[in-house]
Amino acid sequence: AMDVHGGRAVMQGPRNYVANVYASAPVAITVEGANILTRSLMVFGQGLIRCHATMFDELDALYDKSGKGIAIFDKALTKHVSSFLHNFARAVLFSWTRGRCAKSYGDSTTKTYYRNLSVLSAKFAAMSDISLFILTGSLKRKEMVSGRFADAIAAMYEMSACLKLYEERFKNNEKVSKVLRLSLLQLAAEVDSAMRANLDNLPVNWLVKKTIGLLLFPFSNTATKVDDRLIIATAKSIADIDWLTSDLSTCICTDLKDVPGHQFEILFKGYEAASLLKPLKKRVKKAGYKYQPSQSLADWLGALVSDKLLTSEEKDNWLVWHEAVLESLKVDDFEIKNNI
């Protein structure tokens, strides 16, 4: 699929539905100037001040002119220290028990992932306060650190969205459970990696880093790793175009498969043809016959009919189905016109 779309994308023509999407990409990334600004400055740098339990109150107290600023600041600071100690202790406990002490949510499929999310959330809260304590006001200007925190919180939001979608629409769906497993394990690894990278880049001596690392990152976040077997099993489980368009195509129009000449119609015809060809190809292969590129397909199929391996009807169907598969894979090509 990547090879076909790579070819189509560089050749302007009716089959190229990739170029227009690519051409509009700069429009989609111009919010706040560019996505890099949002990621490295706004999501965490500004969001930390607005979303932190006490920081906004502390800053507000510094500019209080009513005479109550010191009392308000002391109260907010006490709450901040108490919150940090609670978050840090919670993060250490959850990290060393891999979330087994966290409140249990979900069923047998999702329970482990809710625990992973609880561990990551606790680590994120602790690492945020540690970074704030060490970097102080320069945290907002440390855009690589801020960007990695933004990556971490974005991945945790994605994990929450995956769990919510699964429980609302796909509960007990075996195909989706594999997609869910692969997605959540990869996202958890991204969050963990981002926070470990921030710890490694804190401007403190190695002993402090090792101590924090031992307390918050004693093990990998998940007991299970993403491996090739999981990726292959997931790919096989969703290799069904009808299921994909019916279950995983929210906000995408799939009725276009009934429009003659539309790319969706060509795609569905090609997929259906490939499925119909499988048993015939399997039968021919089992009999020991192999197609040679030096032969035309029609002649080779004719020989199979003569050997009574195929019927005339199966031969005709094979040619029609083969043409449908080729049509779904074709890239635009045009005759060169010399206007010089």
CSV table of C-alpha atoms in Angstrom, one decimal:
chain,number,residue,atom,x,y,z
A,1,ALA,CA,0.0,0.0,0.0
A,2,MET,CA,2.8,2.4,0.8
A,3,ASP,CA,4.6,1.6,-2.4
A,4,VAL,CA,1.4,2.2,-4.5
A,5,HIS,CA,0.6,5.5,-2.7
A,6,GLY,CA,4.2,6.6,-3.1
A,7,GLY,CA,3.9,6.1,-6.8
A,8,ARG,CA,0.5,7.8,-7.1
A,9,ALA,CA,1.6,10.8,-4.9
A,10,VAL,CA,4.3,11.9,-7.4
A,11,MET,CA,2.2,11.6,-10.5
A,12,GLN,CA,-0.6,14.2,-10.9
A,13,GLY,CA,-3.7,12.6,-12.3
A,14,PRO,CA,-7.2,11.2,-11.5
A,15,ARG,CA,-5.7,8.4,-9.4
A,16,ASN,CA,-3.7,10.8,-7.2
A,17,TYR,CA,-5.9,11.5,-4.2
A,18,VAL,CA,-2.8,12.1,-2.0
A,19,ALA,CA,-1.3,15.3,-3.4
A,20,ASN,CA,-4.2,17.6,-2.5
A,21,VAL,CA,-4.1,16.4,1.1
A,22,TYR,CA,-0.4,16.9,1.2
A,23,ALA,CA,-0.7,20.4,-0.3
A,24,SER,CA,-3.2,21.4,2.4
A,25,ALA,CA,-0.8,20.3,5.2
A,26,PRO,CA,0.8,23.8,5.8
A,27,VAL,CA,-2.7,25.1,6.5
A,28,ALA,CA,-3.3,22.6,9.2
A,29,ILE,CA,-0.1,23.4,11.1
A,30,THR,CA,-0.3,27.2,11.2
A,31,VAL,CA,-2.2,27.4,14.5
A,32,GLU,CA,-0.1,29.7,16.7
A,33,GLY,CA,2.4,29.9,14.0
A,34,ALA,CA,3.4,26.2,13.9
A,35,ASN,CA,2.7,23.0,15.8
A,36,ILE,CA,6.2,23.2,17.3
A,37,LEU,CA,5.3,26.3,19.2
A,38,THR,CA,2.2,24.7,20.6
A,39,ARG,CA,4.1,21.6,21.6
A,40,SER,CA,7.2,23.2,23.1
A,41,LEU,CA,5.7,26.3,24.7
A,42,MET,CA,2.0,26.3,25.2
A,43,VAL,CA,0.8,22.8,26.0
A,44,PHE,CA,3.0,22.3,29.1
A,45,GLY,CA,4.8,25.7,29.6
A,46,GLN,CA,1.6,27.7,29.8
A,47,GLY,CA,-0.7,24.8,30.8
A,48,LEU,CA,1.4,24.1,33.9
A,49,ILE,CA,0.5,27.5,35.3
A,50,ARG,CA,-3.2,27.3,34.5
A,51,CYS,CA,-3.7,23.6,35.5
A,52,HIS,CA,-1.4,23.2,38.5
A,53,ALA,CA,-3.3,22.8,41.8
A,54,THR,CA,-1.6,25.8,43.6
A,55,MET,CA,0.8,27.6,41.2
A,56,PHE,CA,-1.7,30.1,39.9
A,57,ASP,CA,-2.7,31.0,43.5
A,58,GLU,CA,1.0,31.5,44.4
A,59,LEU,CA,1.6,33.8,41.5
A,60,ASP,CA,-1.6,35.7,42.1
A,61,ALA,CA,-0.6,36.2,45.8
A,62,LEU,CA,2.7,37.8,44.7
A,63,TYR,CA,0.8,40.6,43.0
A,64,ASP,CA,-1.9,40.9,45.7
A,65,LYS,CA,-2.0,44.5,47.0
A,66,SER,CA,-4.7,44.0,49.7
A,67,GLY,CA,-2.2,43.1,52.4
A,68,LYS,CA,-3.4,39.5,52.5
A,69,GLY,CA,-0.9,38.3,49.9
A,70,ILE,CA,1.6,36.8,52.4
A,71,ALA,CA,-1.1,34.8,54.1
A,72,ILE,CA,-2.5,33.6,50.7
A,73,PHE,CA,0.9,32.7,49.5
A,74,ASP,CA,1.8,30.8,52.7
A,75,LYS,CA,-1.4,28.8,52.4
A,76,ALA,CA,-0.9,28.0,48.7
A,77,LEU,CA,2.8,27.1,49.3
A,78,THR,CA,1.9,24.8,52.1
A,79,LYS,CA,-0.7,23.1,49.9
A,80,HIS,CA,1.9,22.9,47.1
A,81,VAL,CA,4.5,21.1,49.3
A,82,SER,CA,1.8,18.8,50.7
A,83,SER,CA,0.6,18.0,47.2
A,84,PHE,CA,4.1,17.3,46.0
A,85,LEU,CA,4.9,14.9,48.8
A,86,HIS,CA,1.6,13.1,48.3
A,87,ASN,CA,2.2,12.9,44.5
A,88,PHE,CA,5.8,11.7,44.9
A,89,ALA,CA,4.9,9.0,47.5
A,90,ARG,CA,2.0,7.9,45.2
A,91,ALA,CA,4.4,7.8,42.2
A,92,VAL,CA,7.0,5.7,44.1
A,93,LEU,CA,4.3,3.3,45.4
A,94,PHE,CA,2.7,2.9,42.0
A,95,SER,CA,6.0,2.5,40.2
A,96,TRP,CA,7.3,-0.2,42.5
A,97,THR,CA,4.0,-2.2,42.4
A,98,ARG,CA,3.3,-1.5,38.7
A,99,GLY,CA,0.0,0.1,39.6
A,100,ARG,CA,-1.3,-2.8,41.7
A,101,CYS,CA,-2.1,-0.4,44.5
A,102,ALA,CA,-4.0,1.9,42.2
A,103,LYS,CA,-7.8,1.9,42.2
A,104,SER,CA,-9.1,-0.8,39.9
A,105,TYR,CA,-11.1,0.2,36.8
A,106,GLY,CA,-12.3,-1.7,33.7
A,107,ASP,CA,-12.7,-5.4,33.0
A,108,SER,CA,-10.2,-8.1,32.4
A,109,THR,CA,-9.2,-6.6,29.1
A,110,THR,CA,-8.7,-3.0,30.2
A,111,LYS,CA,-7.8,-3.3,33.9
A,112,THR,CA,-4.0,-3.6,33.2
A,113,TYR,CA,-4.1,-0.5,31.0
A,114,TYR,CA,-5.9,1.6,33.5
A,115,ARG,CA,-3.2,0.6,36.0
A,116,ASN,CA,-0.5,1.6,33.5
A,117,LEU,CA,-2.2,5.0,33.0
A,118,SER,CA,-2.4,5.5,36.8
A,119,VAL,CA,1.3,4.9,37.1
A,120,LEU,CA,2.1,7.2,34.3
A,121,SER,CA,-0.1,10.0,35.6
A,122,ALA,CA,1.5,9.7,39.1
A,123,LYS,CA,5.0,9.9,37.6
A,124,PHE,CA,4.0,12.8,35.4
A,125,ALA,CA,2.7,14.8,38.4
A,126,ALA,CA,5.9,14.0,40.4
A,127,MET,CA,8.3,14.8,37.5
A,128,SER,CA,6.5,18.1,36.8
A,129,ASP,CA,7.0,19.3,40.3
A,130,ILE,CA,10.6,18.1,40.4
A,131,SER,CA,11.4,19.9,37.1
A,132,LEU,CA,9.7,23.0,38.3
A,133,PHE,CA,11.7,22.9,41.6
A,134,ILE,CA,15.0,22.5,39.8
A,135,LEU,CA,14.4,24.7,36.7
A,136,THR,CA,12.2,27.2,38.4
A,137,GLY,CA,11.1,30.0,36.0
A,138,SER,CA,13.4,28.8,33.2
A,139,LEU,CA,11.2,25.7,32.7
A,140,LYS,CA,9.0,27.5,30.2
A,141,ARG,CA,12.1,28.5,28.2
A,142,LYS,CA,13.5,25.0,28.2
A,143,GLU,CA,11.5,24.1,25.2
A,144,MET,CA,12.9,20.6,24.7
A,145,VAL,CA,12.0,19.7,28.3
A,146,SER,CA,8.6,21.3,27.9
A,147,GLY,CA,8.1,19.6,24.6
A,148,ARG,CA,8.7,16.2,26.0
A,149,PHE,CA,6.3,16.8,28.8
A,150,ALA,CA,3.7,17.9,26.1
A,151,ASP,CA,4.4,14.6,24.3
A,152,ALA,CA,3.8,12.7,27.5
A,153,ILE,CA,0.5,14.3,28.4
A,154,ALA,CA,-0.7,14.1,24.8
A,155,ALA,CA,0.0,10.3,24.7
A,156,MET,CA,-1.8,9.9,28.0
A,157,TYR,CA,-4.8,11.7,26.6
A,158,GLU,CA,-4.7,9.3,23.6
A,159,MET,CA,-4.6,6.3,26.0
A,160,SER,CA,-7.7,7.7,27.7
A,161,ALA,CA,-9.4,8.2,24.4
A,162,CYS,CA,-8.5,4.6,23.3
A,163,LEU,CA,-10.0,3.1,26.5
A,164,LYS,CA,-13.1,5.2,26.3
A,165,LEU,CA,-13.7,4.3,22.6
A,166,TYR,CA,-13.2,0.6,23.3
A,167,GLU,CA,-15.6,0.6,26.2
A,168,GLU,CA,-18.3,2.5,24.5
A,169,ARG,CA,-18.2,0.9,21.0
A,170,PHE,CA,-16.0,-2.2,20.8
A,171,LYS,CA,-16.2,-4.0,24.1
A,172,ASN,CA,-15.5,-7.8,23.7
A,173,ASN,CA,-14.5,-7.2,20.1
A,174,GLU,CA,-11.5,-9.5,19.6
A,175,LYS,CA,-10.2,-7.6,16.6
A,176,VAL,CA,-10.3,-4.3,18.3
A,177,SER,CA,-8.8,-5.7,21.5
A,178,LYS,CA,-5.6,-6.4,19.6
A,179,VAL,CA,-5.5,-2.9,18.2
A,180,LEU,CA,-6.2,-1.5,21.7
A,181,ARG,CA,-3.3,-3.6,23.2
A,182,LEU,CA,-0.8,-2.5,20.6
A,183,SER,CA,-1.8,1.1,20.7
A,184,LEU,CA,-1.7,1.4,24.5
A,185,LEU,CA,1.6,-0.4,24.9
A,186,GLN,CA,3.2,1.9,22.3
A,187,LEU,CA,1.7,5.0,23.9
A,188,ALA,CA,2.8,3.9,27.4
A,189,ALA,CA,6.3,3.4,26.0
A,190,GLU,CA,6.3,7.0,24.5
A,191,VAL,CA,5.2,8.5,27.8
A,192,ASP,CA,7.8,6.6,29.8
A,193,SER,CA,10.5,7.4,27.3
A,194,ALA,CA,9.7,11.2,27.3
A,195,MET,CA,9.8,11.4,31.1
A,196,ARG,CA,13.1,9.4,31.4
A,197,ALA,CA,14.6,11.7,28.8
A,198,ASN,CA,13.6,14.7,30.9
A,199,LEU,CA,15.1,13.1,34.0
A,200,ASP,CA,18.4,12.5,32.1
A,201,ASN,CA,18.5,16.1,31.0
A,202,LEU,CA,17.9,17.8,34.4
A,203,PRO,CA,20.9,20.0,35.4
A,204,VAL,CA,21.7,18.1,38.6
A,205,ASN,CA,24.5,15.7,39.5
A,206,TRP,CA,24.3,12.0,38.6
A,207,LEU,CA,23.5,10.9,42.1
A,208,VAL,CA,20.3,12.9,42.2
A,209,LYS,CA,19.3,11.5,38.8
A,210,LYS,CA,20.1,8.0,39.9
A,211,THR,CA,18.1,8.4,43.1
A,212,ILE,CA,15.0,9.8,41.3
A,213,GLY,CA,15.4,7.2,38.6
A,214,LEU,CA,15.5,4.4,41.1
A,215,LEU,CA,12.4,5.7,42.9
A,216,LEU,CA,10.3,6.5,39.9
A,217,PHE,CA,11.6,4.3,37.1
A,218,PRO,CA,12.6,1.0,38.8
A,219,PHE,CA,11.1,-1.2,36.0
A,220,SER,CA,9.7,-0.7,32.6
A,221,ASN,CA,6.2,0.8,32.8
A,222,THR,CA,4.5,-2.3,31.3
A,223,ALA,CA,5.2,-5.9,32.0
A,224,THR,CA,4.5,-6.7,28.3
A,225,LYS,CA,6.6,-5.3,25.5
A,226,VAL,CA,5.5,-4.6,21.9
A,227,ASP,CA,7.1,-7.3,19.8
A,228,ASP,CA,6.8,-8.4,16.1
A,229,ARG,CA,4.3,-11.2,17.0
A,230,LEU,CA,1.9,-8.7,18.5
A,231,ILE,CA,2.2,-6.3,15.5
A,232,ILE,CA,1.7,-9.2,13.0
A,233,ALA,CA,-1.3,-10.5,14.9
A,234,THR,CA,-2.8,-7.1,15.0
A,235,ALA,CA,-2.3,-6.5,11.3
A,236,LYS,CA,-3.8,-9.9,10.4
A,237,SER,CA,-6.8,-9.3,12.7
A,238,ILE,CA,-7.8,-6.0,10.9
A,239,ALA,CA,-6.9,-7.1,7.4
A,240,ASP,CA,-10.6,-7.0,6.4
A,241,ILE,CA,-11.7,-4.0,4.4
A,242,ASP,CA,-15.4,-4.4,5.1
A,243,TRP,CA,-14.8,-4.5,8.8
A,244,LEU,CA,-12.4,-1.5,8.6
A,245,THR,CA,-15.0,0.6,6.8
A,246,SER,CA,-17.9,-0.4,9.0
A,247,ASP,CA,-16.2,-0.1,12.4
A,248,LEU,CA,-13.1,2.1,12.1
A,249,SER,CA,-14.2,4.8,9.6
A,250,THR,CA,-16.0,7.3,11.8
A,251,CYS,CA,-16.6,10.6,10.0
A,252,ILE,CA,-15.4,9.0,6.7
A,253,CYS,CA,-17.9,8.5,3.8
A,254,THR,CA,-17.7,4.9,2.7
A,255,ASP,CA,-20.8,5.0,0.4
A,256,LEU,CA,-18.5,6.0,-2.4
A,257,LYS,CA,-17.7,2.4,-3.1
A,258,ASP,CA,-21.0,2.3,-5.1
A,259,VAL,CA,-20.0,5.3,-7.3
A,260,PRO,CA,-18.7,3.9,-10.7
A,261,GLY,CA,-15.1,4.9,-11.4
A,262,HIS,CA,-14.4,6.3,-7.9
A,263,GLN,CA,-11.2,5.1,-6.2
A,264,PHE,CA,-13.2,3.5,-3.4
A,265,GLU,CA,-15.2,1.5,-5.9
A,266,ILE,CA,-11.9,0.4,-7.6
A,267,LEU,CA,-10.4,-0.5,-4.2
A,268,PHE,CA,-13.3,-2.6,-3.1
A,269,LYS,CA,-13.5,-4.4,-6.4
A,270,GLY,CA,-9.8,-5.1,-6.3
A,271,TYR,CA,-10.0,-6.4,-2.7
A,272,GLU,CA,-13.0,-8.6,-3.5
A,273,ALA,CA,-11.2,-9.9,-6.6
A,274,ALA,CA,-8.1,-10.7,-4.6
A,275,SER,CA,-10.2,-12.7,-2.1
A,276,LEU,CA,-11.9,-14.6,-4.9
A,277,LEU,CA,-8.6,-15.4,-6.5
A,278,LYS,CA,-7.0,-16.9,-3.4
A,279,PRO,CA,-8.7,-20.4,-3.5
A,280,LEU,CA,-8.0,-20.7,-7.3
A,281,LYS,CA,-4.3,-19.8,-6.8
A,282,LYS,CA,-4.0,-22.1,-3.9
A,283,ARG,CA,-5.4,-25.0,-6.0
A,284,VAL,CA,-3.0,-24.3,-8.9
A,285,LYS,CA,0.0,-24.0,-6.6
A,286,LYS,CA,-0.9,-27.3,-4.8
A,287,ALA,CA,-0.9,-29.0,-8.2
A,288,GLY,CA,2.6,-27.7,-8.9
A,289,TYR,CA,1.9,-25.2,-11.6
A,290,LYS,CA,3.7,-21.8,-11.6
A,291,TYR,CA,3.1,-18.8,-13.8
A,292,GLN,CA,6.1,-17.7,-15.9
A,293,PRO,CA,6.3,-14.0,-16.8
A,294,SER,CA,7.3,-15.0,-20.4
A,295,GLN,CA,3.8,-16.3,-20.9
A,296,SER,CA,0.7,-14.2,-21.2
A,297,LEU,CA,-1.7,-14.8,-18.4
A,298,ALA,CA,-4.5,-15.9,-20.8
A,299,ASP,CA,-2.3,-18.5,-22.5
A,300,TRP,CA,-1.1,-19.9,-19.1
A,301,LEU,CA,-4.7,-20.1,-17.8
A,302,GLY,CA,-5.7,-21.8,-21.1
A,303,ALA,CA,-3.1,-24.5,-20.5
A,304,LEU,CA,-4.6,-25.0,-17.0
A,305,VAL,CA,-8.0,-25.5,-18.6
A,306,SER,CA,-6.5,-28.0,-21.1
A,307,ASP,CA,-5.1,-29.9,-18.1
A,308,LYS,CA,-8.6,-29.8,-16.5
A,309,LEU,CA,-7.2,-28.0,-13.5
A,310,LEU,CA,-9.6,-25.0,-14.2
A,311,THR,CA,-12.9,-24.7,-15.9
A,312,SER,CA,-13.5,-22.2,-18.7
A,313,GLU,CA,-15.7,-20.2,-16.4
A,314,GLU,CA,-13.0,-20.1,-13.7
A,315,LYS,CA,-10.4,-19.0,-16.4
A,316,ASP,CA,-12.7,-16.1,-17.5
A,317,ASN,CA,-13.3,-15.1,-13.9
A,318,TRP,CA,-9.6,-15.2,-13.1
A,319,LEU,CA,-8.9,-12.8,-16.0
A,320,VAL,CA,-11.6,-10.4,-14.8
A,321,TRP,CA,-10.5,-10.5,-11.2
A,322,HIS,CA,-6.9,-10.1,-12.2
A,323,GLU,CA,-7.7,-7.0,-14.1
A,324,ALA,CA,-9.7,-5.6,-11.1
A,325,VAL,CA,-6.7,-6.1,-8.9
A,326,LEU,CA,-4.4,-4.4,-11.4
A,327,GLU,CA,-6.7,-1.5,-11.7
A,328,SER,CA,-6.7,-0.9,-7.9
A,329,LEU,CA,-2.9,-0.9,-8.0
A,330,LYS,CA,-2.3,1.3,-11.1
A,331,VAL,CA,-0.5,4.6,-11.0
A,332,ASP,CA,-1.3,7.3,-13.5
A,333,ASP,CA,0.8,7.4,-16.6
A,334,PHE,CA,0.6,9.6,-19.7
A,335,GLU,CA,2.1,9.7,-23.1
A,336,ILE,CA,5.0,12.1,-23.5
A,337,LYS,CA,4.2,15.0,-25.8
A,338,ASN,CA,7.1,16.9,-27.3
A,339,ASN,CA,5.9,20.5,-27.8
A,340,ILE,CA,9.3,21.8,-28.7
